[in-house]
């Protein structure tokens, strides 16, 4: 599976792991920034998160139209580059700045990473025969969940460590003050930026030549009669084997007949 020609299974799984480390982890810290640093209510936070949902919806609709025309690598790079930009803006965000100046940029650029999810998932599943597509899709899904789990654990640890060190250097602040928390949130943003940048590097180097998503089907293309090529090949192999066996039987029968006739002729001659 990992060496299946044309699927790029290994690079795509690594890409998804590090990409979703940054994506879901940053999506976790953004609401915390609104509530713990800006001290907004849950309703105010929810309103500020609305552009993220709208951006994700538009991204997936547009992806559905362009995925058949734009090379998959380009789409993945666009999605990851947008997420990198979102992480950088979050890490440099000014607490007292207007929502529209920086926070809004984070909201609309982060969900564009969904392009990479759609394209990578189609590439992984369509590159395998029918009996292996479920396994390939499961591995892809596990990579996203594992990346999210590991990302949240590691990044939260880094954020807490940085906040604790900042608090020791500035004892005038309490441990839960916005200034202390923001130091850790910035560290979390840079951590997410690093993981998504690594994913972007993998996309640039590791998935070159994958073509259009969903159209590279060297094994699972359908024949006119609806059979898979792989099944047709197996059917032909079985038919060839049966034909060969039948021919061998015919030869054996013919040889036995010749031997019998020869023996009869010899007996007649002796008499």
Coordinates of C-alpha atoms in Angstrom, one line a residue:
X1 CA 0.0 0.0 0.0
X2 CA 2.8 2.4 0.9
X3 CA 4.6 1.8 -2.3
X4 CA 1.6 1.8 -4.6
X5 CA 2.6 3.7 -7.8
X6 CA 1.0 7.1 -8.2
X7 CA -0.7 7.3 -4.8
X8 CA 2.0 9.1 -2.8
X9 CA 0.6 7.5 0.3
X10 CA 3.5 8.2 2.6
X11 CA 4.0 11.9 1.9
X12 CA 0.2 12.5 1.9
X13 CA -0.2 10.9 5.4
X14 CA 2.7 12.9 6.8
X15 CA 1.3 16.1 5.1
X16 CA -2.1 15.5 6.7
X17 CA -0.6 14.7 10.1
X18 CA 1.4 17.9 10.4
X19 CA -1.2 20.0 8.6
X20 CA -4.0 19.0 10.9
X21 CA -1.7 19.4 13.9
X22 CA -1.5 23.1 13.1
X23 CA -5.1 23.5 11.7
X24 CA -7.1 22.1 14.6
X25 CA -4.7 23.3 17.3
X26 CA -5.0 26.9 16.1
X27 CA -8.7 26.5 15.8
X28 CA -8.7 25.5 19.5
X29 CA -6.6 28.5 20.6
X30 CA -8.5 31.1 18.7
X31 CA -11.6 30.9 20.9
X32 CA -9.4 30.8 24.0
X33 CA -7.8 34.1 22.8
X34 CA -11.2 35.7 22.5
X35 CA -12.4 34.5 25.9
X36 CA -9.3 34.5 28.0
X37 CA -7.4 37.4 26.6
X38 CA -10.0 39.7 25.2
X39 CA -12.4 38.6 27.9
X40 CA -15.4 38.3 25.5
X41 CA -18.5 36.4 26.4
X42 CA -19.3 33.1 24.7
X43 CA -21.9 34.8 22.5
X44 CA -19.5 37.5 21.4
X45 CA -16.9 34.8 20.7
X46 CA -19.3 32.8 18.6
X47 CA -20.2 35.8 16.5
X48 CA -16.5 36.4 15.8
X49 CA -16.1 32.8 14.7
X50 CA -18.9 33.0 12.1
X51 CA -16.5 34.1 9.3
X52 CA -14.5 30.9 9.8
X53 CA -17.6 28.8 9.0
X54 CA -18.5 30.9 6.0
X55 CA -14.9 30.7 4.7
X56 CA -14.9 27.0 5.1
X57 CA -18.2 26.6 3.2
X58 CA -17.1 28.8 0.3
X59 CA -13.7 27.0 0.2
X60 CA -15.3 23.6 -0.2
X61 CA -17.8 24.8 -2.8
X62 CA -15.0 26.3 -4.9
X63 CA -12.9 23.2 -4.5
X64 CA -15.6 21.1 -5.9
X65 CA -15.6 23.1 -9.1
X66 CA -11.8 23.5 -9.6
X67 CA -10.6 20.1 -8.4
X68 CA -11.1 18.6 -11.9
X69 CA -9.1 21.3 -13.6
X70 CA -6.3 22.4 -11.3
X71 CA -3.4 20.1 -10.4
X72 CA -3.7 18.6 -7.0
X73 CA -0.3 19.7 -5.8
X74 CA -1.2 23.4 -6.6
X75 CA -4.5 23.1 -4.6
X76 CA -2.7 21.5 -1.6
X77 CA 0.0 24.2 -1.6
X78 CA -2.6 27.0 -1.8
X79 CA -4.5 25.5 1.2
X80 CA -1.4 25.0 3.3
X81 CA 0.0 28.4 2.4
X82 CA -3.2 30.0 3.6
X83 CA -2.9 28.2 6.9
X84 CA 0.7 29.3 7.4
X85 CA -0.4 32.9 6.9
X86 CA -3.1 32.5 9.4
X87 CA -0.7 31.1 12.0
X88 CA 1.7 33.9 11.5
X89 CA -1.0 36.6 11.8
X90 CA -2.3 34.9 15.0
X91 CA 1.2 34.8 16.5
X92 CA 1.8 38.5 15.8
X93 CA -1.7 39.7 16.6
X94 CA -2.1 42.9 18.5
X95 CA -4.4 42.4 21.5
X96 CA -5.8 46.0 21.3
X97 CA -6.2 46.0 17.5
X98 CA -9.5 46.0 15.8
X99 CA -11.1 42.7 15.0
X100 CA -11.1 43.5 11.3
X101 CA -7.4 44.4 11.3
X102 CA -6.0 40.9 12.3
X103 CA -8.5 38.5 13.9
X104 CA -10.7 38.6 10.8
X105 CA -7.8 37.6 8.6
X106 CA -7.2 34.6 10.8
X107 CA -10.8 33.6 10.6
X108 CA -11.0 33.7 6.8
X109 CA -7.6 32.2 5.9
X110 CA -7.4 29.2 8.3
X111 CA -10.4 27.2 6.8
X112 CA -8.9 27.4 3.3
X113 CA -6.7 24.5 4.4
X114 CA -9.8 22.3 3.8
X115 CA -8.7 22.3 0.2
X116 CA -5.8 20.1 1.1
X117 CA -8.1 17.7 3.0
X118 CA -10.5 17.2 0.1
X119 CA -7.7 16.8 -2.5
X120 CA -5.5 14.5 -0.4
X121 CA -8.5 12.3 0.6
X122 CA -9.6 11.9 -3.0
X123 CA -6.0 11.2 -4.1
X124 CA -5.5 8.5 -1.5
X125 CA -8.8 6.7 -2.1
X126 CA -8.9 6.8 -5.9
X127 CA -5.3 5.5 -6.3
X128 CA -6.2 2.0 -4.8
X129 CA -8.3 -0.8 -6.0
X130 CA -11.9 -1.1 -4.7
X131 CA -11.0 -3.7 -2.0
X132 CA -8.3 -1.4 -0.5
X133 CA -10.0 2.0 -0.7
X134 CA -11.7 1.6 2.7
X135 CA -8.3 0.8 4.4
X136 CA -6.6 3.7 2.7
X137 CA -9.4 6.1 3.7
X138 CA -9.2 4.8 7.3
X139 CA -5.5 5.4 7.5
X140 CA -6.1 8.9 6.2
X141 CA -8.7 9.6 8.8
X142 CA -6.6 8.2 11.6
X143 CA -3.7 10.5 10.5
X144 CA -6.0 13.6 10.9
X145 CA -7.2 12.5 14.3
X146 CA -3.7 11.5 15.5
X147 CA -2.3 14.8 14.2
X148 CA -5.0 16.7 16.1
X149 CA -4.5 14.7 19.3
X150 CA -0.7 14.9 19.3
X151 CA -0.8 18.6 18.2
X152 CA -3.1 19.6 21.0
X153 CA -1.1 17.8 23.7
X154 CA 2.3 19.0 22.5
X155 CA 1.3 22.6 21.7
X156 CA -0.7 23.0 24.9
X157 CA 2.4 21.9 26.9
X158 CA 4.5 24.4 25.0
X159 CA 2.0 27.2 25.7
X160 CA 1.8 26.4 29.4
X161 CA 5.5 26.2 29.7
X162 CA 6.0 29.6 28.0
X163 CA 3.3 31.2 30.1
X164 CA 4.8 29.8 33.3
X165 CA 8.2 31.2 32.4
X166 CA 6.7 34.6 31.5
X167 CA 4.9 34.7 34.8
X168 CA 8.2 34.0 36.7
X169 CA 9.8 36.8 34.8
X170 CA 6.9 39.1 35.5
X171 CA 5.6 38.3 39.0
X172 CA 3.4 41.4 39.0
X173 CA 0.9 39.4 36.9
X174 CA -1.3 36.6 38.2
X175 CA -1.1 33.2 36.4
X176 CA -4.4 33.7 34.6
X177 CA -3.9 37.3 33.5
X178 CA -4.3 38.0 29.8
X179 CA -0.7 39.1 29.5
X180 CA 0.6 35.7 30.8
X181 CA -1.8 33.7 28.7
X182 CA -1.0 35.6 25.6
X183 CA 2.6 34.8 25.8
X184 CA 1.7 31.1 25.7
X185 CA -0.8 31.6 22.9
X186 CA 1.8 33.3 20.8
X187 CA 4.1 30.3 21.3
X188 CA 1.3 28.0 20.3
X189 CA 0.8 30.0 17.2
X190 CA 4.4 29.7 16.2
X191 CA 4.3 26.0 16.9
X192 CA 1.4 25.6 14.6
X193 CA 3.1 27.7 12.0
X194 CA 6.1 25.4 12.2
X195 CA 4.1 22.2 11.7
X196 CA 2.0 23.6 8.9
X197 CA 5.2 24.9 7.2
X198 CA 6.7 21.4 7.5
X199 CA 3.5 20.1 5.9
X200 CA 3.9 22.7 3.1
X201 CA 7.5 21.5 2.5
X202 CA 6.3 17.9 2.2
X203 CA 3.6 19.0 -0.3
X204 CA 6.2 20.9 -2.5
X205 CA 8.8 18.1 -2.5
X206 CA 6.8 14.9 -1.9
X207 CA 3.7 14.9 -4.0
X208 CA 4.9 16.2 -7.3
X209 CA 3.3 14.7 -10.3
X210 CA 0.1 13.5 -8.7
X211 CA -2.0 15.2 -11.4
X212 CA -5.7 15.8 -11.0
X213 CA -7.4 14.5 -7.9
X214 CA -9.7 11.6 -8.4
X215 CA -8.7 10.9 -12.0
X216 CA -5.6 8.8 -11.5
X217 CA -7.2 5.3 -11.5
X218 CA -4.6 2.9 -12.9
X219 CA -6.2 -0.1 -11.2
X220 CA -9.9 0.7 -10.6
X221 CA -10.9 2.1 -14.0
X222 CA -14.1 0.5 -15.2
X223 CA -14.5 -1.6 -18.3
X224 CA -17.5 -1.3 -20.6
X225 CA -19.1 -4.4 -19.0
X226 CA -18.8 -2.9 -15.5
X227 CA -16.0 -5.1 -14.3
X228 CA -12.9 -3.9 -12.6
X229 CA -9.8 -4.3 -14.7
X230 CA -8.2 -6.1 -11.8
X231 CA -11.1 -8.6 -11.7
X232 CA -11.0 -9.0 -15.4
X233 CA -7.3 -9.8 -15.3
X234 CA -7.9 -12.4 -12.6
X235 CA -10.7 -13.9 -14.7
X236 CA -8.5 -14.1 -17.7
X237 CA -5.7 -15.7 -15.7
X238 CA -8.2 -18.3 -14.4
X239 CA -9.5 -18.9 -17.9
X240 CA -6.0 -19.3 -19.3
X241 CA -5.2 -21.8 -16.6
X242 CA -8.3 -23.8 -17.3
X243 CA -7.6 -23.7 -21.1
X244 CA -4.0 -24.9 -20.5
X245 CA -5.3 -27.7 -18.2
X246 CA -7.8 -28.8 -20.8
X247 CA -5.2 -28.9 -23.5
X248 CA -2.9 -31.0 -21.3
X249 CA -5.8 -33.4 -20.7
X250 CA -6.4 -33.6 -24.5
X251 CA -2.7 -34.3 -25.1
X252 CA -2.7 -37.0 -22.5
X253 CA -5.8 -38.7 -23.9
X254 CA -4.3 -38.5 -27.4
X255 CA -1.0 -40.0 -26.2
X256 CA -2.9 -42.8 -24.4
X257 CA -4.8 -43.5 -27.6
X258 CA -1.7 -43.7 -29.7
X259 CA -0.1 -46.1 -27.2
X260 CA -3.1 -48.3 -27.2
X261 CA -3.3 -48.4 -31.0
X262 CA 0.4 -49.2 -31.2
X263 CA 0.1 -52.0 -28.7
X264 CA -2.9 -53.5 -30.7
X265 CA -0.9 -53.3 -33.9
X266 CA 2.1 -55.0 -32.4
X267 CA -0.1 -57.8 -31.0
X268 CA -1.8 -58.3 -34.4
X269 CA 1.6 -58.5 -36.1
X270 CA 2.9 -61.1 -33.7
X271 CA -0.1 -63.3 -34.3

